[in-house]
Coordinates of C-alpha atoms in Angstrom, one line a residue:
Chain A
X343 CA -5.7 -56.9 3.8
X344 CA -5.9 -53.1 3.7
X345 CA -7.7 -51.2 6.4
X346 CA -9.7 -48.1 5.4
X347 CA -10.3 -45.3 7.9
X348 CA -13.8 -43.8 7.8
X349 CA -14.8 -40.3 8.7
X350 CA -17.0 -41.6 11.5
X351 CA -16.3 -39.9 14.8
X352 CA -15.1 -41.9 17.7
X353 CA -17.6 -40.1 19.9
X354 CA -20.5 -39.5 17.5
X355 CA -23.1 -36.9 18.5
X356 CA -26.8 -37.6 18.3
X357 CA -27.2 -36.6 14.6
X358 CA -24.2 -38.8 13.7
X359 CA -25.5 -41.7 15.6
X360 CA -28.8 -41.3 13.8
X361 CA -27.1 -41.2 10.4
X362 CA -25.2 -44.4 11.2
X363 CA -28.4 -46.0 12.2
X364 CA -30.2 -44.9 9.0
X365 CA -27.4 -46.3 6.9
X366 CA -28.0 -49.7 8.4
X367 CA -31.7 -49.6 7.9
X368 CA -33.5 -51.1 4.9
X369 CA -34.7 -48.1 3.0
X370 CA -37.9 -48.5 0.9
X371 CA -38.6 -47.5 -2.7
X372 CA -41.1 -44.8 -1.7
X373 CA -38.3 -42.9 0.1
X374 CA -35.7 -43.1 -2.7
X375 CA -35.6 -39.3 -3.4
X376 CA -35.4 -38.4 0.3
X377 CA -32.1 -36.8 1.4
X378 CA -31.7 -38.6 4.7
X379 CA -28.7 -36.5 5.5
X380 CA -31.2 -33.8 6.5
X381 CA -32.4 -36.0 9.4
X382 CA -30.8 -34.9 12.6
X383 CA -33.2 -36.3 15.2
X384 CA -36.2 -38.6 15.6
X385 CA -39.5 -37.3 16.8
X386 CA -40.9 -40.1 19.0
X387 CA -44.0 -38.6 20.7
X388 CA -46.4 -35.8 20.5
X389 CA -46.7 -35.5 16.8
X390 CA -49.6 -36.3 14.5
X391 CA -48.2 -38.0 11.4
X392 CA -49.1 -36.8 7.9
X393 CA -49.2 -38.6 4.6
X394 CA -45.6 -38.6 3.2
X395 CA -43.8 -38.2 6.5
X396 CA -40.8 -40.5 6.6
X397 CA -40.2 -42.8 9.6
X398 CA -37.7 -45.2 11.0
X399 CA -39.6 -48.3 12.1
X400 CA -38.9 -51.8 13.4
X401 CA -40.5 -54.9 12.0
X402 CA -42.4 -56.7 14.8
X403 CA -44.1 -59.5 12.9
X404 CA -44.1 -60.7 9.3
X405 CA -47.5 -60.8 7.6
X406 CA -48.7 -60.2 4.0
X407 CA -45.5 -58.5 3.0
X408 CA -42.4 -60.5 3.8
X409 CA -40.3 -58.4 1.6
X410 CA -39.6 -54.7 1.0
X411 CA -38.6 -53.1 -2.2
X412 CA -35.4 -51.0 -1.8
X413 CA -34.5 -47.8 -3.4
X414 CA -32.9 -49.7 -6.3
X415 CA -36.0 -51.9 -6.9
X416 CA -34.7 -55.1 -5.4
X417 CA -37.2 -56.9 -3.1
X418 CA -35.3 -57.8 -0.1
X419 CA -36.3 -60.2 2.6
X420 CA -37.7 -58.8 5.9
X421 CA -36.9 -60.2 9.3
X422 CA -38.5 -59.5 12.7
X423 CA -36.3 -56.8 14.2
X424 CA -35.2 -55.2 11.0
X425 CA -35.2 -51.4 11.0
X426 CA -36.8 -49.9 7.9
X427 CA -37.3 -46.4 6.4
X428 CA -40.8 -46.0 5.0
X429 CA -43.3 -43.3 4.5
X430 CA -46.8 -42.8 5.7
X431 CA -49.6 -43.1 3.2
X432 CA -53.2 -44.3 2.7
X433 CA -54.0 -47.4 0.7
X434 CA -56.9 -48.4 -1.5
X435 CA -56.5 -51.8 -3.0
X436 CA -59.6 -53.9 -3.4
X437 CA -57.5 -57.0 -3.8
X438 CA -55.5 -56.2 -0.7
X439 CA -56.0 -53.6 1.9
X440 CA -57.8 -50.4 2.8
X441 CA -55.6 -48.4 5.2
X442 CA -55.3 -44.9 6.5
X443 CA -52.5 -42.8 7.9
X444 CA -52.8 -43.2 11.7
X445 CA -53.3 -40.2 14.0
X446 CA -50.5 -41.3 16.4
X447 CA -47.0 -42.8 16.3
X448 CA -48.1 -46.2 17.7
X449 CA -47.6 -49.5 16.0
X450 CA -49.0 -49.7 12.5
X451 CA -48.9 -51.8 9.4
X452 CA -46.7 -52.1 6.4
X453 CA -49.4 -52.1 3.8
X454 CA -47.3 -52.1 0.6
X455 CA -44.0 -53.7 -0.3
X456 CA -42.8 -50.4 -1.8
X457 CA -42.7 -49.0 1.7
X458 CA -46.0 -47.5 2.9
X459 CA -46.8 -47.3 6.6
X460 CA -50.5 -47.1 7.5
X461 CA -53.2 -48.6 9.6
X462 CA -55.2 -51.3 8.0
X463 CA -59.0 -51.0 8.3
X464 CA -60.3 -53.7 5.9
X465 CA -58.7 -56.5 3.9
X466 CA -59.5 -58.8 1.0
X467 CA -60.5 -62.3 2.3
X468 CA -57.5 -63.9 0.7
X469 CA -55.0 -61.6 2.4
X470 CA -53.0 -62.4 5.5
X471 CA -52.7 -59.8 8.2
X472 CA -50.3 -57.1 7.3
X473 CA -46.7 -57.0 8.4
X474 CA -46.6 -55.1 11.7
X475 CA -44.1 -52.3 12.4
X476 CA -43.2 -50.3 15.5
X477 CA -42.6 -46.7 14.8
X478 CA -39.2 -45.7 16.2
X479 CA -39.7 -42.1 15.1
X480 CA -40.3 -39.5 12.5
X481 CA -37.2 -38.5 10.7
X482 CA -36.9 -34.8 11.5
X483 CA -34.6 -31.8 11.1
X484 CA -33.1 -30.0 14.1
X485 CA -36.2 -27.8 14.5
X486 CA -38.4 -30.8 14.7
X487 CA -40.0 -30.6 11.3
X488 CA -40.5 -34.0 9.8
X489 CA -38.9 -35.0 6.5
X490 CA -41.8 -35.5 4.0
X491 CA -41.7 -37.0 0.5
X492 CA -43.2 -33.7 -0.8
X493 CA -40.0 -31.9 0.3
X494 CA -38.1 -34.0 -2.3
X495 CA -40.6 -34.0 -5.1
X496 CA -40.0 -32.9 -8.7
X497 CA -40.8 -29.3 -9.1
X498 CA -43.3 -28.4 -11.8
X499 CA -42.2 -25.8 -14.3
X500 CA -43.9 -22.4 -14.4
X501 CA -44.9 -22.9 -18.1
X502 CA -46.8 -26.2 -17.8
X503 CA -46.6 -28.3 -20.9
X504 CA -47.1 -31.9 -22.0
X505 CA -45.6 -34.3 -24.6
X506 CA -47.1 -34.0 -28.1
X507 CA -49.1 -37.2 -27.8
X508 CA -50.5 -38.4 -24.5
X509 CA -52.5 -41.6 -24.1
X510 CA -54.2 -42.5 -20.8
X511 CA -54.7 -46.1 -19.8
X512 CA -57.7 -46.5 -17.4
X513 CA -59.4 -49.7 -16.4
X514 CA -62.5 -51.4 -15.0
X515 CA -60.7 -52.5 -11.8
X516 CA -57.5 -53.4 -10.1
X517 CA -55.7 -56.2 -12.0
X518 CA -57.7 -55.6 -15.2
X519 CA -54.5 -55.5 -17.2
X520 CA -53.8 -51.7 -17.2
X521 CA -50.0 -52.0 -16.6
X522 CA -49.7 -54.7 -19.2
X523 CA -51.6 -52.6 -21.6
X524 CA -49.4 -49.6 -20.8
X525 CA -46.3 -51.6 -21.2
X526 CA -47.5 -52.9 -24.6
X527 CA -48.2 -49.4 -25.8
X528 CA -44.7 -48.2 -24.6
X529 CA -43.0 -51.1 -26.4
X530 CA -45.0 -50.9 -29.7
X531 CA -44.6 -47.1 -29.9
X532 CA -40.9 -47.3 -29.1
X533 CA -40.5 -49.9 -32.0
X534 CA -42.5 -47.5 -34.2
X535 CA -39.7 -44.9 -33.8
X536 CA -41.0 -42.6 -31.0
X537 CA -39.3 -41.5 -27.9
X538 CA -41.8 -42.8 -25.3
X539 CA -42.2 -42.0 -21.7
X540 CA -44.6 -43.3 -19.0
X541 CA -46.1 -42.2 -15.8
X542 CA -48.5 -43.5 -13.2
X543 CA -50.6 -40.8 -11.7
X544 CA -52.4 -42.6 -8.9
X545 CA -52.0 -45.8 -6.8
X546 CA -49.7 -47.0 -4.0
X547 CA -45.9 -46.6 -4.2
X548 CA -44.1 -49.5 -5.7
X549 CA -41.4 -49.7 -8.3
X550 CA -42.8 -52.7 -10.2
X551 CA -44.9 -50.8 -12.7
X552 CA -42.1 -48.3 -13.4
X553 CA -39.6 -51.2 -14.0
X554 CA -42.2 -52.7 -16.4
X555 CA -42.3 -49.4 -18.4
X556 CA -38.5 -49.1 -18.4
X557 CA -38.1 -52.7 -19.6
X558 CA -40.7 -52.0 -22.4
X559 CA -38.5 -49.2 -23.7
X560 CA -39.6 -46.0 -21.9
X561 CA -36.9 -43.4 -21.8
X562 CA -38.4 -42.0 -18.6
X563 CA -40.9 -43.6 -16.2
X564 CA -42.3 -41.6 -13.3
X565 CA -45.1 -41.9 -10.7
X566 CA -46.8 -40.0 -8.0
X567 CA -43.9 -40.8 -5.6
X568 CA -41.7 -38.6 -7.8
X569 CA -44.3 -35.9 -7.1
X570 CA -44.0 -36.4 -3.4
X571 CA -46.8 -38.9 -2.4
X572 CA -46.4 -42.4 -1.0
X573 CA -50.0 -43.1 -2.3
X574 CA -52.8 -41.0 -3.7
X575 CA -55.8 -42.5 -1.9
X576 CA -57.7 -39.6 -0.3
X577 CA -56.1 -36.9 -2.5
X578 CA -58.6 -34.5 -4.0
X579 CA -58.8 -32.3 -7.1
X580 CA -55.9 -29.9 -6.6
X581 CA -53.5 -32.5 -5.4
X582 CA -54.2 -34.9 -8.2
X583 CA -54.0 -32.1 -10.7
X584 CA -50.6 -31.1 -9.4
X585 CA -49.3 -34.7 -9.8
X586 CA -50.6 -34.8 -13.3
X587 CA -49.2 -31.5 -14.5
X588 CA -45.9 -32.1 -12.7
X589 CA -45.3 -35.5 -14.3
X590 CA -46.5 -34.5 -17.7
X591 CA -44.3 -31.5 -17.6
X592 CA -41.3 -33.5 -16.6
X593 CA -41.9 -36.0 -19.4
X594 CA -42.1 -33.1 -21.9
X595 CA -38.9 -31.6 -20.4
X596 CA -36.9 -34.7 -21.1
X597 CA -38.0 -34.8 -24.7
X598 CA -40.7 -37.5 -24.5
X599 CA -42.7 -37.5 -27.7
X600 CA -45.4 -39.9 -26.7
X601 CA -46.5 -40.4 -23.1
X602 CA -48.4 -43.4 -21.8
X603 CA -50.2 -42.4 -18.6
X604 CA -51.7 -45.1 -16.3
X605 CA -54.4 -44.3 -13.7
X606 CA -54.8 -47.0 -11.0
X607 CA -57.9 -49.0 -10.0
X608 CA -61.2 -48.8 -11.8
X609 CA -63.5 -46.0 -12.9
X610 CA -65.7 -46.4 -9.8
X611 CA -62.8 -45.5 -7.6
X612 CA -63.3 -41.9 -6.6
X613 CA -59.8 -40.4 -7.5
X614 CA -59.8 -42.3 -10.7
X615 CA -63.2 -41.0 -11.7
X616 CA -62.3 -37.5 -10.8
X617 CA -59.0 -37.6 -12.6
X618 CA -60.4 -39.1 -15.8
X619 CA -63.0 -36.3 -16.0
X620 CA -60.6 -33.6 -15.2
X621 CA -58.0 -34.9 -17.7
X622 CA -60.7 -34.9 -20.4
X623 CA -61.9 -31.4 -19.6
X624 CA -58.4 -29.9 -19.5
X625 CA -57.1 -31.6 -22.6
X626 CA -54.4 -33.5 -20.9
X627 CA -54.6 -36.4 -23.4
X628 CA -55.2 -37.3 -27.0
X629 CA -57.0 -40.5 -26.2
X630 CA -57.8 -43.2 -23.7
X631 CA -57.3 -47.0 -24.0
X632 CA -59.7 -48.8 -21.7
X633 CA -58.4 -52.0 -20.0
X634 CA -61.2 -54.3 -18.8
X635 CA -61.1 -57.5 -16.8
X636 CA -64.1 -59.0 -18.6
X637 CA -66.8 -58.2 -21.2
X638 CA -69.2 -56.9 -18.7
X639 CA -66.6 -54.5 -17.3
X640 CA -65.8 -53.4 -20.8
X641 CA -69.4 -52.7 -21.6
X642 CA -70.0 -50.8 -18.3
X643 CA -66.8 -48.8 -18.7
X644 CA -67.4 -47.8 -22.2
X645 CA -70.9 -46.7 -21.2
X646 CA -69.6 -44.8 -18.2
X647 CA -67.0 -43.0 -20.4
X648 CA -69.6 -42.3 -23.1
X649 CA -71.9 -40.6 -20.6
X650 CA -69.0 -38.2 -19.9
X651 CA -68.3 -37.6 -23.6
X652 CA -65.3 -39.8 -23.9
X653 CA -64.8 -42.5 -26.6
X654 CA -61.8 -44.7 -25.9
X655 CA -59.5 -45.4 -28.8
X656 CA -59.7 -49.2 -28.0
X657 CA -60.6 -51.8 -25.5
X658 CA -57.7 -53.8 -24.1
X659 CA -56.7 -55.6 -20.9
X660 CA -57.5 -59.1 -19.7
X661 CA -60.7 -59.2 -21.8
X662 CA -58.6 -59.0 -25.0
X663 CA -56.8 -62.3 -24.2
X664 CA -60.1 -64.2 -24.8
X665 CA -61.4 -64.1 -28.3
X666 CA -64.9 -64.9 -27.1
X667 CA -65.0 -62.4 -24.3
X668 CA -63.3 -59.8 -26.7
X669 CA -66.1 -60.4 -29.2
X670 CA -68.8 -59.8 -26.6
X671 CA -67.0 -56.6 -25.4
X672 CA -66.5 -55.2 -28.9
X673 CA -70.1 -55.9 -29.8
X674 CA -71.6 -54.4 -26.7
X675 CA -69.3 -51.4 -26.5
X676 CA -69.0 -50.7 -30.3
X677 CA -65.3 -50.3 -29.9
X678 CA -62.3 -52.0 -31.4
X679 CA -60.3 -54.5 -29.4
X680 CA -56.5 -54.1 -29.1
X681 CA -54.7 -57.3 -28.0
X682 CA -51.4 -57.3 -26.4
X683 CA -49.9 -58.4 -29.7
X684 CA -51.5 -55.4 -31.4
X685 CA -50.1 -53.0 -28.9
X686 CA -46.6 -54.4 -29.2
X687 CA -46.7 -54.3 -33.0
X688 CA -45.1 -51.1 -34.3
X689 CA -47.6 -50.7 -37.2
X690 CA -50.8 -51.8 -35.4
X691 CA -50.2 -49.7 -32.4
X692 CA -49.9 -46.5 -34.4
X693 CA -53.2 -47.2 -36.0
X694 CA -54.7 -47.3 -32.5
X695 CA -53.0 -44.3 -31.0
X696 CA -53.4 -42.0 -34.0
X697 CA -57.0 -43.1 -34.7
X698 CA -59.3 -40.4 -36.0
X699 CA -61.5 -39.3 -33.1
X700 CA -64.4 -38.1 -35.2
X701 CA -64.6 -41.4 -37.1
X702 CA -64.3 -43.4 -33.8
X703 CA -67.2 -41.5 -32.2
X704 CA -69.3 -42.1 -35.3
X705 CA -68.5 -45.8 -35.3
X706 CA -69.2 -46.2 -31.6
Chain B
X291 CA -52.5 -24.5 -19.5
X292 CA -51.2 -27.6 -21.1
X293 CA -50.2 -27.4 -24.7
X294 CA -51.1 -29.7 -27.6
X295 CA -49.4 -29.1 -30.9
X296 CA -50.5 -30.1 -34.4
X297 CA -52.1 -33.5 -34.4
X298 CA -51.4 -36.4 -36.8
X299 CA -54.3 -38.8 -37.4
X300 CA -54.6 -42.2 -38.8
X301 CA -57.2 -42.5 -41.6
X302 CA -58.2 -46.1 -42.7
X303 CA -58.2 -46.7 -46.4
X304 CA -61.3 -45.0 -47.8
X305 CA -61.7 -47.6 -50.5
X306 CA -60.0 -51.0 -51.4
X307 CA -57.8 -49.4 -54.0
X308 CA -56.2 -46.8 -51.6
X309 CA -53.8 -47.2 -48.8
X310 CA -54.3 -46.4 -45.1
X311 CA -52.5 -43.2 -44.2
X312 CA -51.4 -40.8 -41.5
X313 CA -52.3 -37.2 -42.2
X314 CA -52.0 -33.7 -40.8
X315 CA -53.9 -31.2 -42.8
X316 CA -53.1 -27.5 -42.9
X317 CA -56.0 -26.5 -45.3
X318 CA -57.0 -26.8 -49.0
X319 CA -54.9 -23.8 -49.9
X320 CA -51.7 -25.1 -48.4
X321 CA -49.2 -27.1 -50.4
X322 CA -49.2 -30.8 -50.0
X323 CA -46.3 -33.0 -49.2
X324 CA -46.5 -36.8 -49.6
X325 CA -43.9 -38.6 -47.5
X326 CA -43.3 -42.3 -48.1
X327 CA -41.9 -44.7 -45.6
X328 CA -39.2 -47.4 -46.0
X329 CA -39.8 -51.1 -45.3
X330 CA -40.0 -50.6 -41.6
X331 CA -43.2 -48.9 -42.4
X332 CA -42.7 -46.1 -39.8
X333 CA -45.4 -44.0 -41.4
X334 CA -46.7 -42.6 -38.1
X335 CA -43.2 -41.5 -37.1
X336 CA -42.5 -39.9 -40.4
X337 CA -45.8 -38.0 -40.6
X338 CA -45.4 -36.8 -37.0
X339 CA -41.8 -35.6 -37.5
X340 CA -42.8 -33.6 -40.6
X341 CA -45.9 -32.3 -39.1
X342 CA -44.1 -31.0 -36.1
X343 CA -41.2 -29.4 -37.9
X344 CA -41.6 -25.7 -38.1
X345 CA -40.8 -25.4 -41.8
X346 CA -43.7 -27.7 -42.6
X347 CA -46.2 -26.0 -40.3
X348 CA -48.3 -24.7 -43.3
X349 CA -48.0 -27.8 -45.3
X350 CA -50.5 -30.7 -45.7
X351 CA -48.7 -33.9 -44.7
X352 CA -50.0 -37.2 -46.2
X353 CA -48.0 -40.4 -45.4
X354 CA -49.6 -43.5 -47.0
X355 CA -49.1 -46.8 -45.2
X356 CA -48.2 -49.4 -47.8
X357 CA -48.7 -52.6 -45.9
X358 CA -47.0 -55.8 -47.0
X359 CA -50.3 -57.6 -47.4
X360 CA -51.6 -55.2 -50.0
X361 CA -48.6 -53.4 -51.4
X362 CA -45.7 -55.8 -51.1
X363 CA -43.7 -54.3 -53.9
X364 CA -44.7 -50.7 -53.3
X365 CA -41.1 -49.4 -53.9
X366 CA -41.3 -50.6 -57.5
X367 CA -44.9 -49.6 -58.0
X368 CA -45.6 -53.2 -59.0
X369 CA -48.1 -55.7 -57.6
X370 CA -47.8 -59.4 -56.8
X371 CA -51.1 -60.1 -58.5
X372 CA -52.2 -58.6 -61.8
X373 CA -55.7 -57.4 -60.6
X374 CA -54.3 -55.4 -57.6
X375 CA -53.8 -51.7 -57.7
X376 CA -50.1 -50.6 -57.6
X377 CA -48.8 -48.2 -54.9
X378 CA -48.5 -45.3 -57.4
X379 CA -52.1 -45.5 -58.6
X380 CA -53.3 -46.2 -55.0
X381 CA -51.6 -43.0 -53.9
X382 CA -53.2 -41.0 -56.7
X383 CA -56.6 -42.4 -55.7
X384 CA -55.9 -41.3 -52.1
X385 CA -55.0 -37.8 -53.2
X386 CA -58.1 -37.6 -55.3
X387 CA -60.2 -38.7 -52.3
X388 CA -58.7 -35.9 -50.1
X389 CA -59.3 -33.4 -52.9
X390 CA -62.9 -34.4 -53.2
X391 CA -63.2 -34.1 -49.4
X392 CA -61.9 -30.6 -49.6
X393 CA -58.9 -31.4 -47.3
X394 CA -56.3 -30.5 -50.0
X395 CA -56.2 -28.5 -53.2
X396 CA -55.8 -30.1 -56.6
X397 CA -52.5 -29.9 -58.4
X398 CA -48.9 -31.1 -58.0
X399 CA -47.6 -32.5 -54.7
X400 CA -44.1 -32.5 -53.2
X401 CA -42.6 -35.9 -52.6
X402 CA -40.3 -37.1 -49.9
X403 CA -39.2 -40.7 -49.4
X404 CA -36.7 -42.5 -47.2
X405 CA -35.1 -45.8 -48.2
X406 CA -37.8 -47.9 -49.9
X407 CA -39.9 -44.8 -49.8
X408 CA -37.3 -42.9 -51.7
X409 CA -37.3 -45.7 -54.3
X410 CA -41.0 -45.2 -54.9
X411 CA -40.8 -41.4 -54.7
X412 CA -38.2 -41.0 -57.4
X413 CA -39.9 -43.6 -59.7
X414 CA -43.2 -41.8 -59.3
X415 CA -41.5 -38.5 -60.2
X416 CA -39.9 -40.0 -63.3
X417 CA -43.0 -41.8 -64.5
X418 CA -45.5 -39.0 -63.6
X419 CA -43.6 -35.7 -63.5
X420 CA -46.8 -33.8 -64.2
X421 CA -48.0 -34.8 -60.7
X422 CA -44.8 -33.8 -58.8
X423 CA -43.7 -30.3 -58.0
X424 CA -40.4 -31.2 -56.2
X425 CA -38.7 -34.4 -55.1
X426 CA -36.5 -35.3 -52.1
X427 CA -35.2 -38.9 -52.2
X428 CA -33.3 -40.0 -49.1
X429 CA -31.2 -43.1 -48.8
X430 CA -32.8 -45.1 -51.6
X431 CA -31.5 -48.7 -52.0
X432 CA -31.2 -48.4 -55.8
X433 CA -32.6 -46.3 -58.6
X434 CA -34.6 -46.3 -61.8
X435 CA -32.0 -45.3 -64.3
X436 CA -32.8 -42.8 -67.1
X437 CA -31.8 -45.4 -69.6
X438 CA -34.3 -46.6 -72.2
X439 CA -32.3 -49.6 -73.1
X440 CA -32.7 -51.2 -69.7
X441 CA -36.0 -53.0 -68.8
X442 CA -38.2 -51.7 -66.0
X443 CA -37.7 -51.5 -63.1
X444 CA -34.0 -51.1 -63.7
X445 CA -34.5 -48.5 -66.5
X446 CA -37.2 -46.9 -68.7
X447 CA -37.2 -49.6 -71.4
X448 CA -39.3 -52.7 -71.8
X449 CA -42.1 -53.2 -69.2
X450 CA -42.2 -49.5 -68.2
X451 CA -45.8 -48.9 -67.2
X452 CA -46.0 -45.5 -69.0
X453 CA -44.5 -43.8 -72.0
X454 CA -42.0 -41.7 -70.2
X455 CA -41.2 -38.2 -71.5
X456 CA -38.2 -36.1 -70.5
X457 CA -40.5 -34.2 -68.1
X458 CA -38.8 -35.8 -65.2
X459 CA -35.7 -33.7 -65.8
X460 CA -37.7 -30.6 -65.0
X461 CA -38.7 -31.8 -61.5
X462 CA -36.4 -30.1 -59.0
X463 CA -34.7 -33.1 -57.2
X464 CA -32.5 -33.5 -54.2
X465 CA -30.9 -36.8 -53.3
X466 CA -29.8 -37.3 -49.7
X467 CA -27.6 -40.1 -48.5
X468 CA -25.6 -40.7 -45.3
X469 CA -21.9 -40.6 -45.6
X470 CA -21.7 -43.9 -43.7
X471 CA -24.6 -45.5 -45.6
X472 CA -22.2 -48.1 -47.1
X473 CA -23.2 -51.2 -45.3
X474 CA -24.4 -54.1 -47.5
X475 CA -27.0 -56.2 -45.8
X476 CA -29.9 -58.3 -46.9
X477 CA -32.0 -55.2 -47.6
X478 CA -29.5 -53.8 -50.2
X479 CA -30.2 -55.7 -53.4
X480 CA -27.2 -57.1 -55.1
X481 CA -28.7 -58.0 -58.6
X482 CA -25.8 -58.1 -61.0
X483 CA -27.4 -55.4 -63.2
X484 CA -27.8 -53.1 -60.3
X485 CA -24.3 -53.6 -59.0
X486 CA -22.8 -53.2 -62.4
X487 CA -24.7 -50.1 -63.4
X488 CA -25.1 -48.4 -60.0
X489 CA -22.5 -49.7 -57.5
X490 CA -22.7 -51.9 -54.5
X491 CA -24.0 -49.7 -51.7
X492 CA -26.5 -46.8 -51.3
X493 CA -23.9 -44.0 -51.3
X494 CA -22.3 -45.2 -54.6
X495 CA -25.8 -45.6 -56.1
X496 CA -26.9 -42.1 -55.1
X497 CA -23.7 -40.7 -56.7
X498 CA -24.3 -42.7 -59.9
X499 CA -27.9 -41.7 -60.3
X500 CA -27.3 -38.0 -59.7
X501 CA -24.5 -38.1 -62.3
X502 CA -26.6 -39.9 -64.9
X503 CA -29.5 -37.5 -64.4
X504 CA -27.1 -34.6 -64.7
X505 CA -25.7 -36.1 -67.9
X506 CA -29.2 -36.6 -69.3
X507 CA -30.1 -32.9 -68.7
X508 CA -26.8 -31.7 -70.2
X509 CA -27.3 -34.0 -73.3
X510 CA -30.6 -32.2 -73.9
X511 CA -29.1 -28.8 -73.4
X512 CA -31.0 -28.3 -70.1
X513 CA -29.6 -27.0 -66.8
X514 CA -29.5 -30.0 -64.4
X515 CA -32.2 -29.9 -61.8
X516 CA -30.8 -32.5 -59.5
X517 CA -28.3 -32.3 -56.7
X518 CA -26.7 -34.6 -54.1
X519 CA -26.4 -33.8 -50.4
X520 CA -24.4 -36.0 -48.2
X521 CA -25.5 -36.3 -44.5
X522 CA -22.3 -36.4 -42.5
X523 CA -21.6 -39.2 -40.1
X524 CA -25.0 -41.0 -40.4
X525 CA -25.9 -44.4 -41.8
X526 CA -29.3 -45.8 -42.7
X527 CA -31.7 -44.9 -40.0
X528 CA -34.5 -42.4 -40.4
X529 CA -34.7 -41.4 -36.7
X530 CA -30.9 -41.0 -36.4
X531 CA -30.8 -39.0 -39.7
X532 CA -33.4 -36.7 -38.3
X533 CA -31.8 -36.3 -34.9
X534 CA -28.1 -36.2 -35.8
X535 CA -28.0 -35.0 -39.4
X536 CA -31.0 -32.6 -39.5
X537 CA -32.6 -34.6 -42.3
X538 CA -35.8 -32.5 -42.1
X539 CA -33.9 -29.3 -42.5
X540 CA -32.4 -30.7 -45.7
X541 CA -35.8 -31.8 -46.8
X542 CA -37.3 -28.4 -46.2
X543 CA -34.5 -26.8 -48.2
X544 CA -35.1 -29.2 -51.0
X545 CA -38.9 -29.0 -51.1
X546 CA -40.0 -25.6 -49.9
X547 CA -39.4 -22.4 -51.9

């Protein structure tokens, strides 16, 4: 057996000891762009954490999230005592948790498997208690400034632009079928001959949706974590706009011709509502596909959008899987239904995406 | 701040005897280009690529979508059922509709086709030269030969839907084919009459057709109006031909004065 010498010092200093410790830790998806070599010390007391700050933490009890998604997308098992590298962020997930970045470095919760540290305030009745983590310290530079996801974000170009065709996917609620709809659009349009990219502008950091887009054929898939945020709950106008313009600009820069852009949660969620209206006002997209969980959600959503001067290209999502519910939705909303098969079909999907807006408004 | 370039729109068939289509209009005084897809029916992609190419900025782009259910033999401008409208007539109906709507002007149109679309495009130009200003046929599977002893759709003899004049020799025509478009798969027809008269694969057939058209012109003491351009190192894929062999630049050179 050959023995290899490493560059590790026999008497490592504090920064070297920290680097060795970080190498052993389980590093979460949200922190995949962070250059941990910049960390020279841990700040353990006296700091007020901010969203995006990166921490080394220890798992103290296993709850709702028994696994953590690593920087490569693999969901690895967690054990009590594991040291993990995660980022602070808020969470808004009606089917899971509401949580906020704490104001101290005391014990908090792992509120998302993608690696979001926060303090849970409310949870869905079906949820277990969150996995608990003890904060060992903020990863910091020599001067004490914390490493933050924003320090490693994609930079938006000076001349903001966007792909030629941009389609937004918005929905009636969490788990209404938005990601499936977006994946279907990506796949169908890729088969139709286009270079397709995808982005998720809001939500909580997790690789699952990005892998779905990649698997569907997206040449590039980005989300708000690429723009320096572990989650977007609580962000307001300027922050959301910067995420949108940064990600759209990046997709354009890599030659994406058609971009499929997903916005998390439902239209009644405040960031989603704000973003949909801003996007429409600023001409960020060429159309919206509305994913609804059921016919009532479809009718309400179509009406909500119509009140703001927006006519979706089609209704899709869970409601489209049921011919009866889809019929109710189409009749009440006056909009065409796009099933998953339609979205994945290279001819049918182009009829939806390139639909004549004036005719659509007239029909609705 | 964010830019949006020229938009392509899907227009559902305005009547039962017209096809759906993808369009990008530049105005009634702009020239009109009809682009015809192959059997993958990538009409949206084709319309988009032409509409966004700088050379076609001031050109109306109309790309009909000939779906299998209504226009199964669109390449040949034939129908499976006698009472159905063939693809050629359906296209003329569509152009008439857009003229009536004021979206395009009346008169001849430029024609581009790829693969099965090139088959239809060159047949349309040969049968209705008075409707076509210029033709660019890329990677057709096989050709309608200028031979009045061969039955239609192989030649201009028995069964030809119109009495063909020599007007087709006057239509400026460019044939494009990939240098590696020699693969013979299920989509390349191997009817004995086609193989015998035109060759086995698309590149041979393009060579043959251009030679026969040239011979026809010379036999009538006309200067030949047809030329062959070989796209180096590409085979039979529209997207690849666009990206790697500048297909649209060649189309622009062939179609735009």
